[in-house]
Amino acid sequence: MEGLERLEGLTELGGPSLFEVVGAERLAAAAAAALDHVLRVWGIRASSSFWWVRSCREEVIGIMRLLMERQSMEGRDASAGEGFFGLIREQVGGQAPSARQKRLSLIFLVALPYLQAKIDSITRRSEDDELEEASMPAGNFEPPVEGRLWAQAIGLPAAGNAWRPPSSPAWTWLDWARAVWPWTQALKEGCVLAYQMGYLFGKTPFSSPWLHILGLKLRRMSSEDFIRLEQMLKSARAAQFAWANKHAMPIRLLLRALFKFWHFANDNFKFLLLLLAFVVKLADWWYTNEEVRDETAYIPPPPIRPRPADDGLKLVSSREHCTICNQVRKNPAAATSGYVFCYPCIFKYAEEHSCCPITRLPCSVQDIRRLYESA
């Protein structure tokens, strides 16, 4: 019964429910994932001058989280997600968090998620590279006929050369990271789950191991807390504007404008979060439709005609005659080069020589394709 009350938030101590605690923890991660998607799409669609947006998006998200969480901790004694659900942090004895506890909170709110996202990005990128290499067959590999034709048309090395994958090191630090990182993540998630279960059944006042390390717990914000935090927020903002007024005139206006914009963003965090979700969904819909339009409008060019070999048969003047028998084609069939002959002629020639009579490109009996000009 006690666990059900804590689950629904009906405890007499005014403690938040498990749904509120988990929601507050996941809110910042969901906003970071949405912003990561926006930056990735922008980095792909933008010009080459903004290439760094896609490669450094973890740093951009980390800086924005640092500014947002620092402002929230200084003005609300809570993280941005906890403030969204009307929660507040306090010490076990009921005192407000100290300045040291607020600074340490930023490590768990900003630095730890940044390191996790960075390691995930590095290990995921290396795994994607290995998958691309693994998709190519190992050992001696002869590319298909179409690939050999394109290689000859654009002047690449002659067909038939064996392809070999690049040699990979036996064991690198990325291999160690990929081997250890999933277990580290599982240990962390298991520890968080254990604290949440203990909080649910009233065995601990701490809803996460990070709050236990900091010596802080969560509770719902009261009217006295709201008045106290409003006064503290006003004094902090007044100190910021006073610091901006100490600078020269152009810098003073710029700093005041930045502070006003940042205060507006923090005061309207809930609405801006919903707006961000709407923008992400709108961008997904727009770019998806644009890709569909581009795919339907684009018609690929036909392949380049392969060049006749010096020792191959000479082309006949009439387009309706077979180059092998020099007569009107009967039962037309195409070789791998695209040239058309009589089916009996090209079948016999490919069976004896295993190549196209004009281009000398490899062609077996199985590569011959019949052409049906009428039903």
CSV table of C-alpha atoms in Angstrom, one decimal:
chain,number,residue,atom,x,y,z
A,1,MET,CA,0.0,0.0,0.0
A,2,GLU,CA,2.8,2.3,0.8
A,3,GLY,CA,4.4,1.7,-2.6
A,4,LEU,CA,1.1,2.4,-4.3
A,5,GLU,CA,0.8,5.7,-2.5
A,6,ARG,CA,4.3,6.7,-3.4
A,7,LEU,CA,3.6,5.6,-7.0
A,8,GLU,CA,0.5,7.9,-7.2
A,9,GLY,CA,2.1,10.7,-5.1
A,10,LEU,CA,-0.4,10.5,-2.2
A,11,THR,CA,2.1,10.4,0.7
A,12,GLU,CA,1.6,12.7,3.7
A,13,LEU,CA,5.1,14.1,3.4
A,14,GLY,CA,4.3,15.7,0.1
A,15,GLY,CA,7.0,13.7,-1.7
A,16,PRO,CA,6.8,13.5,-5.4
A,17,SER,CA,5.4,10.4,-7.1
A,18,LEU,CA,7.7,8.0,-9.0
A,19,PHE,CA,6.1,9.2,-12.3
A,20,GLU,CA,7.1,12.8,-11.5
A,21,VAL,CA,10.6,11.8,-10.6
A,22,VAL,CA,11.1,9.7,-13.7
A,23,GLY,CA,9.5,12.3,-15.9
A,24,ALA,CA,11.8,15.0,-14.5
A,25,GLU,CA,14.8,12.8,-15.3
A,26,ARG,CA,13.7,11.9,-18.8
A,27,LEU,CA,12.6,15.4,-19.8
A,28,ALA,CA,16.0,16.8,-20.3
A,29,ALA,CA,17.2,13.7,-22.1
A,30,ALA,CA,14.2,13.9,-24.5
A,31,ALA,CA,14.8,17.6,-25.2
A,32,ALA,CA,18.5,16.9,-25.8
A,33,ALA,CA,17.5,14.1,-28.3
A,34,ALA,CA,15.2,16.4,-30.1
A,35,LEU,CA,17.8,19.1,-30.3
A,36,ASP,CA,20.4,16.5,-31.5
A,37,HIS,CA,18.0,15.5,-34.3
A,38,VAL,CA,17.5,19.1,-35.4
A,39,LEU,CA,21.3,19.8,-35.4
A,40,ARG,CA,22.0,16.6,-37.4
A,41,VAL,CA,19.4,17.5,-40.0
A,42,TRP,CA,20.7,21.1,-40.2
A,43,GLY,CA,24.3,19.8,-40.5
A,44,ILE,CA,23.3,17.6,-43.4
A,45,ARG,CA,21.1,20.2,-45.2
A,46,ALA,CA,23.2,23.3,-44.5
A,47,SER,CA,26.1,24.5,-46.6
A,48,SER,CA,29.7,23.3,-46.1
A,49,SER,CA,30.4,26.3,-43.8
A,50,PHE,CA,28.3,24.7,-41.1
A,51,TRP,CA,29.8,21.2,-41.3
A,52,TRP,CA,30.9,21.6,-37.6
A,53,VAL,CA,27.3,21.7,-36.5
A,54,ARG,CA,26.8,18.0,-37.2
A,55,SER,CA,30.2,16.8,-35.9
A,56,CYS,CA,30.1,19.0,-32.7
A,57,ARG,CA,26.5,18.7,-31.8
A,58,GLU,CA,27.3,17.0,-28.5
A,59,GLU,CA,29.3,20.1,-27.5
A,60,VAL,CA,26.5,22.5,-28.6
A,61,ILE,CA,23.9,20.5,-26.6
A,62,GLY,CA,26.2,20.4,-23.6
A,63,ILE,CA,26.8,24.2,-23.6
A,64,MET,CA,23.0,24.8,-23.9
A,65,ARG,CA,22.3,22.3,-21.1
A,66,LEU,CA,24.9,24.0,-18.9
A,67,LEU,CA,23.4,27.4,-19.3
A,68,MET,CA,19.8,26.1,-18.8
A,69,GLU,CA,20.6,23.9,-15.8
A,70,ARG,CA,22.8,26.6,-14.1
A,71,GLN,CA,20.1,29.1,-14.4
A,72,SER,CA,17.5,26.7,-13.1
A,73,MET,CA,19.7,25.6,-10.1
A,74,GLU,CA,20.5,29.2,-9.2
A,75,GLY,CA,16.9,30.4,-9.5
A,76,ARG,CA,14.8,27.4,-8.6
A,77,ASP,CA,17.0,25.1,-6.5
A,78,ALA,CA,16.1,22.4,-9.0
A,79,SER,CA,17.0,21.1,-12.4
A,80,ALA,CA,15.0,22.2,-15.5
A,81,GLY,CA,13.1,19.0,-15.6
A,82,GLU,CA,12.3,19.1,-11.9
A,83,GLY,CA,11.2,22.7,-12.2
A,84,PHE,CA,8.9,21.7,-15.0
A,85,PHE,CA,7.1,19.3,-12.6
A,86,GLY,CA,7.0,21.8,-9.7
A,87,LEU,CA,9.7,19.9,-7.7
A,88,ILE,CA,12.5,21.4,-5.6
A,89,ARG,CA,15.7,20.0,-4.1
A,90,GLU,CA,16.6,20.3,-0.4
A,91,GLN,CA,19.0,18.7,2.0
A,92,VAL,CA,18.0,15.8,4.2
A,93,GLY,CA,17.6,18.1,7.2
A,94,GLY,CA,15.3,20.4,5.3
A,95,GLN,CA,17.8,23.2,4.5
A,96,ALA,CA,18.2,24.7,1.0
A,97,PRO,CA,21.0,23.3,-1.2
A,98,SER,CA,24.4,24.9,-0.5
A,99,ALA,CA,26.4,26.6,-3.3
A,100,ARG,CA,28.7,23.6,-3.3
A,101,GLN,CA,25.8,21.2,-3.8
A,102,LYS,CA,24.5,23.3,-6.7
A,103,ARG,CA,27.9,23.2,-8.4
A,104,LEU,CA,28.2,19.5,-7.9
A,105,SER,CA,24.7,19.0,-9.2
A,106,LEU,CA,25.8,20.5,-12.6
A,107,ILE,CA,28.3,17.7,-12.9
A,108,PHE,CA,25.6,15.1,-12.8
A,109,LEU,CA,23.1,17.2,-14.8
A,110,VAL,CA,25.5,18.3,-17.6
A,111,ALA,CA,29.0,16.7,-17.5
A,112,LEU,CA,27.8,13.1,-17.0
A,113,PRO,CA,25.2,13.2,-19.9
A,114,TYR,CA,27.7,14.8,-22.2
A,115,LEU,CA,30.3,12.1,-21.5
A,116,GLN,CA,27.7,9.4,-22.1
A,117,ALA,CA,26.6,11.0,-25.4
A,118,LYS,CA,30.2,11.5,-26.5
A,119,ILE,CA,31.2,7.9,-25.8
A,120,ASP,CA,28.0,6.6,-27.5
A,121,SER,CA,28.7,8.7,-30.5
A,122,ILE,CA,32.3,7.4,-30.8
A,123,THR,CA,31.5,3.7,-30.3
A,124,ARG,CA,28.4,4.0,-32.6
A,125,ARG,CA,30.5,5.7,-35.4
A,126,SER,CA,33.2,3.0,-35.3
A,127,GLU,CA,30.6,0.3,-35.4
A,128,ASP,CA,29.0,1.9,-38.4
A,129,ASP,CA,32.4,1.9,-40.2
A,130,GLU,CA,32.9,-1.7,-39.4
A,131,LEU,CA,29.5,-2.6,-40.7
A,132,GLU,CA,30.3,-0.9,-44.0
A,133,GLU,CA,33.5,-2.9,-44.3
A,134,ALA,CA,31.8,-6.1,-43.3
A,135,SER,CA,29.2,-5.6,-46.0
A,136,MET,CA,31.9,-6.1,-48.6
A,137,PRO,CA,32.8,-9.8,-49.1
A,138,ALA,CA,36.2,-11.0,-47.8
A,139,GLY,CA,38.8,-12.7,-49.8
A,140,ASN,CA,39.1,-12.7,-53.6
A,141,PHE,CA,36.0,-11.0,-55.0
A,142,GLU,CA,35.3,-10.3,-58.6
A,143,PRO,CA,32.8,-7.4,-59.1
A,144,PRO,CA,29.6,-8.0,-61.1
A,145,VAL,CA,29.5,-7.5,-64.8
A,146,GLU,CA,27.8,-4.1,-64.4
A,147,GLY,CA,30.5,-2.9,-62.1
A,148,ARG,CA,33.2,-4.0,-64.6
A,149,LEU,CA,31.4,-2.1,-67.4
A,150,TRP,CA,31.3,1.1,-65.4
A,151,ALA,CA,34.9,0.6,-64.4
A,152,GLN,CA,36.0,0.4,-68.0
A,153,ALA,CA,33.8,3.3,-69.1
A,154,ILE,CA,35.3,5.7,-66.5
A,155,GLY,CA,38.8,4.4,-66.9
A,156,LEU,CA,39.3,2.5,-63.7
A,157,PRO,CA,41.7,-0.5,-63.5
A,158,ALA,CA,40.9,-3.5,-65.7
A,159,ALA,CA,38.2,-5.9,-64.7
A,160,GLY,CA,39.0,-9.0,-62.9
A,161,ASN,CA,41.3,-7.5,-60.3
A,162,ALA,CA,40.7,-9.0,-56.8
A,163,TRP,CA,39.3,-6.8,-54.1
A,164,ARG,CA,40.6,-7.2,-50.6
A,165,PRO,CA,39.3,-5.4,-47.5
A,166,PRO,CA,41.8,-3.3,-45.6
A,167,SER,CA,43.6,-5.0,-42.8
A,168,SER,CA,42.2,-4.1,-39.3
A,169,PRO,CA,44.2,-4.1,-36.0
A,170,ALA,CA,43.8,-7.0,-33.7
A,171,TRP,CA,42.5,-5.1,-30.7
A,172,THR,CA,42.2,-1.3,-30.3
A,173,TRP,CA,41.0,1.0,-27.6
A,174,LEU,CA,37.7,1.3,-29.5
A,175,ASP,CA,37.3,-2.5,-29.2
A,176,TRP,CA,37.9,-2.2,-25.4
A,177,ALA,CA,35.4,0.7,-25.2
A,178,ARG,CA,32.7,-1.2,-27.1
A,179,ALA,CA,33.3,-4.2,-24.9
A,180,VAL,CA,33.2,-2.4,-21.6
A,181,TRP,CA,30.8,0.4,-22.3
A,182,PRO,CA,27.5,-1.7,-22.5
A,183,TRP,CA,28.3,-3.3,-19.1
A,184,THR,CA,29.0,0.1,-17.6
A,185,GLN,CA,25.7,1.4,-18.9
A,186,ALA,CA,23.9,-1.7,-17.6
A,187,LEU,CA,25.5,-1.2,-14.2
A,188,LYS,CA,24.4,2.5,-14.1
A,189,GLU,CA,20.9,1.8,-15.2
A,190,GLY,CA,20.6,-1.1,-12.7
A,191,CYS,CA,21.8,1.2,-9.9
A,192,VAL,CA,19.2,3.9,-10.9
A,193,LEU,CA,16.5,1.2,-11.1
A,194,ALA,CA,17.4,-0.1,-7.6
A,195,TYR,CA,17.1,3.4,-6.1
A,196,GLN,CA,13.8,4.0,-7.8
A,197,MET,CA,12.4,0.8,-6.4
A,198,GLY,CA,13.7,1.7,-3.0
A,199,TYR,CA,12.1,5.1,-3.3
A,200,LEU,CA,8.8,3.6,-4.5
A,201,PHE,CA,8.5,1.4,-1.4
A,202,GLY,CA,9.8,4.0,1.0
A,203,LYS,CA,13.1,2.4,1.8
A,204,THR,CA,15.1,5.5,0.9
A,205,PRO,CA,14.3,9.2,0.6
A,206,PHE,CA,16.6,9.5,-2.5
A,207,SER,CA,15.1,8.8,-5.9
A,208,SER,CA,18.5,8.4,-7.6
A,209,PRO,CA,22.1,7.6,-6.7
A,210,TRP,CA,23.2,11.0,-7.8
A,211,LEU,CA,21.0,12.7,-5.3
A,212,HIS,CA,22.2,10.3,-2.6
A,213,ILE,CA,25.8,11.3,-3.4
A,214,LEU,CA,24.9,15.0,-3.2
A,215,GLY,CA,22.9,14.5,0.0
A,216,LEU,CA,19.7,16.0,-1.6
A,217,LYS,CA,16.2,14.9,-1.9
A,218,LEU,CA,13.1,16.0,-3.9
A,219,ARG,CA,9.9,17.4,-2.7
A,220,ARG,CA,7.0,19.4,-4.1
A,221,MET,CA,7.3,23.2,-4.1
A,222,SER,CA,5.2,25.0,-1.6
A,223,SER,CA,3.9,28.6,-1.7
A,224,GLU,CA,6.6,29.7,0.7
A,225,ASP,CA,9.2,28.2,-1.6
A,226,PHE,CA,7.7,30.0,-4.6
A,227,ILE,CA,7.9,33.4,-2.8
A,228,ARG,CA,11.5,32.7,-1.6
A,229,LEU,CA,12.7,31.6,-5.0
A,230,GLU,CA,11.0,34.5,-6.7
A,231,GLN,CA,12.8,37.0,-4.5
A,232,MET,CA,16.1,35.1,-5.0
A,233,LEU,CA,15.6,35.1,-8.7
A,234,LYS,CA,14.9,38.8,-8.8
A,235,SER,CA,18.0,39.5,-6.8
A,236,ALA,CA,20.1,37.3,-9.1
A,237,ARG,CA,18.8,39.0,-12.2
A,238,ALA,CA,19.4,42.4,-10.7
A,239,ALA,CA,23.0,41.4,-10.1
A,240,GLN,CA,23.4,40.3,-13.7
A,241,PHE,CA,22.0,43.6,-15.0
A,242,ALA,CA,24.3,45.5,-12.6
A,243,TRP,CA,27.3,43.6,-13.9
A,244,ALA,CA,26.2,44.4,-17.5
A,245,ASN,CA,25.9,48.1,-16.7
A,246,LYS,CA,29.6,48.3,-15.8
A,247,HIS,CA,30.6,47.8,-19.4
A,248,ALA,CA,30.8,50.3,-22.2
A,249,MET,CA,27.7,51.3,-24.2
A,250,PRO,CA,27.7,48.8,-27.1
A,251,ILE,CA,28.7,45.8,-24.9
A,252,ARG,CA,26.2,46.9,-22.3
A,253,LEU,CA,23.3,46.8,-24.7
A,254,LEU,CA,24.3,43.5,-26.0
A,255,LEU,CA,24.7,41.9,-22.6
A,256,ARG,CA,21.3,43.3,-21.4
A,257,ALA,CA,19.6,42.0,-24.6
A,258,LEU,CA,21.2,38.5,-24.0
A,259,PHE,CA,20.1,38.5,-20.4
A,260,LYS,CA,16.6,39.5,-21.3
A,261,PHE,CA,16.4,36.8,-23.9
A,262,TRP,CA,17.7,34.2,-21.6
A,263,HIS,CA,15.4,35.2,-18.8
A,264,PHE,CA,12.4,35.0,-21.2
A,265,ALA,CA,13.5,31.5,-22.3
A,266,ASN,CA,13.8,30.3,-18.7
A,267,ASP,CA,10.4,31.8,-17.7
A,268,ASN,CA,8.7,30.2,-20.7
A,269,PHE,CA,10.6,26.9,-20.7
A,270,LYS,CA,7.4,24.7,-20.8
A,271,PHE,CA,6.0,26.5,-23.9
A,272,LEU,CA,9.4,26.5,-25.6
A,273,LEU,CA,9.7,22.8,-25.0
A,274,LEU,CA,6.4,22.1,-26.7
A,275,LEU,CA,7.3,24.5,-29.5
A,276,LEU,CA,10.6,22.5,-30.0
A,277,ALA,CA,8.7,19.3,-30.3
A,278,PHE,CA,6.4,20.8,-32.8
A,279,VAL,CA,9.3,22.1,-34.9
A,280,VAL,CA,11.0,18.7,-34.8
A,281,LYS,CA,7.9,17.0,-36.1
A,282,LEU,CA,7.3,19.7,-38.7
A,283,ALA,CA,10.9,19.3,-39.9
A,284,ASP,CA,10.6,15.5,-40.1
A,285,TRP,CA,7.4,15.8,-42.2
A,286,TRP,CA,8.9,18.5,-44.5
A,287,TYR,CA,12.2,16.8,-45.3
A,288,THR,CA,10.5,13.4,-45.7
A,289,ASN,CA,8.1,14.9,-48.3
A,290,GLU,CA,11.0,16.7,-50.0
A,291,GLU,CA,13.0,13.5,-50.3
A,292,VAL,CA,10.0,11.7,-51.8
A,293,ARG,CA,9.6,14.6,-54.3
A,294,ASP,CA,13.2,14.5,-55.2
A,295,GLU,CA,13.2,10.7,-55.7
A,296,THR,CA,10.1,10.9,-58.0
A,297,ALA,CA,11.5,13.8,-60.0
A,298,TYR,CA,15.0,12.5,-60.5
A,299,ILE,CA,15.6,10.2,-63.6
A,300,PRO,CA,19.1,8.7,-63.6
A,301,PRO,CA,21.1,9.0,-66.9
A,302,PRO,CA,21.6,5.9,-69.0
A,303,PRO,CA,24.9,4.1,-68.6
A,304,ILE,CA,27.8,5.0,-70.9
A,305,ARG,CA,28.3,2.7,-74.0
A,306,PRO,CA,31.4,0.6,-73.5
A,307,ARG,CA,34.2,1.1,-76.0
A,308,PRO,CA,34.8,-1.6,-78.6
A,309,ALA,CA,38.1,-3.5,-78.1
A,310,ASP,CA,40.9,-3.2,-80.6
A,311,ASP,CA,40.9,-6.9,-81.2
A,312,GLY,CA,37.1,-7.2,-81.2
A,313,LEU,CA,34.7,-7.6,-84.1
A,314,LYS,CA,34.0,-4.4,-86.1
A,315,LEU,CA,30.5,-3.0,-85.9
A,316,VAL,CA,28.3,-3.4,-88.9
A,317,SER,CA,26.8,-0.3,-90.6
A,318,SER,CA,23.1,-1.4,-90.1
A,319,ARG,CA,21.7,-1.3,-86.7
A,320,GLU,CA,19.4,-4.3,-87.5
A,321,HIS,CA,22.2,-6.7,-88.5
A,322,CYS,CA,24.1,-9.1,-86.3
A,323,THR,CA,27.8,-8.3,-86.0
A,324,ILE,CA,28.7,-12.0,-85.8
A,325,CYS,CA,26.8,-13.4,-88.8
A,326,ASN,CA,26.3,-10.0,-90.6
A,327,GLN,CA,22.7,-10.8,-91.3
A,328,VAL,CA,19.4,-9.5,-90.1
A,329,ARG,CA,19.0,-10.4,-86.4
A,330,LYS,CA,16.8,-13.3,-85.5
A,331,ASN,CA,15.7,-13.9,-81.9
A,332,PRO,CA,17.7,-10.8,-80.6
A,333,ALA,CA,19.7,-11.2,-77.3
A,334,ALA,CA,22.0,-8.8,-75.5
A,335,ALA,CA,25.4,-9.5,-74.0
A,336,THR,CA,26.8,-8.0,-70.9
A,337,SER,CA,28.1,-5.0,-72.9
A,338,GLY,CA,24.6,-4.1,-74.1
A,339,TYR,CA,25.3,-4.9,-77.7
A,340,VAL,CA,22.6,-7.1,-79.4
A,341,PHE,CA,23.2,-10.1,-81.6
A,342,CYS,CA,21.2,-13.1,-82.8
A,343,TYR,CA,20.6,-15.5,-79.9
A,344,PRO,CA,22.2,-18.5,-81.5
A,345,CYS,CA,25.2,-16.5,-82.6
A,346,ILE,CA,26.0,-14.9,-79.2
A,347,PHE,CA,25.2,-18.2,-77.4
A,348,LYS,CA,27.7,-20.1,-79.4
A,349,TYR,CA,30.3,-17.3,-79.2
A,350,ALA,CA,30.0,-16.9,-75.4
A,351,GLU,CA,30.1,-20.6,-75.0
A,352,GLU,CA,33.4,-20.8,-76.9
A,353,HIS,CA,35.1,-17.5,-75.9
A,354,SER,CA,33.3,-16.4,-72.6
A,355,CYS,CA,33.4,-12.8,-73.7
A,356,CYS,CA,31.6,-10.2,-75.7
A,357,PRO,CA,32.7,-10.3,-79.4
A,358,ILE,CA,32.9,-6.5,-79.7
A,359,THR,CA,34.2,-5.2,-76.3
A,360,ARG,CA,35.9,-8.4,-75.1
A,361,LEU,CA,34.3,-7.9,-71.7
A,362,PRO,CA,33.6,-11.2,-69.8
A,363,CYS,CA,30.3,-12.7,-70.8
A,364,SER,CA,29.0,-16.2,-70.0
A,365,VAL,CA,26.0,-18.1,-71.3
A,366,GLN,CA,24.1,-17.2,-68.1
A,367,ASP,CA,24.7,-13.5,-68.7
A,368,ILE,CA,22.9,-13.4,-72.0
A,369,ARG,CA,19.5,-11.7,-71.9
A,370,ARG,CA,16.8,-12.4,-74.5
A,371,LEU,CA,15.0,-9.3,-75.9
A,372,TYR,CA,11.2,-9.6,-76.6
A,373,GLU,CA,10.2,-6.9,-79.1
A,374,SER,CA,6.5,-7.9,-79.2
A,375,ALA,CA,4.0,-9.9,-77.1
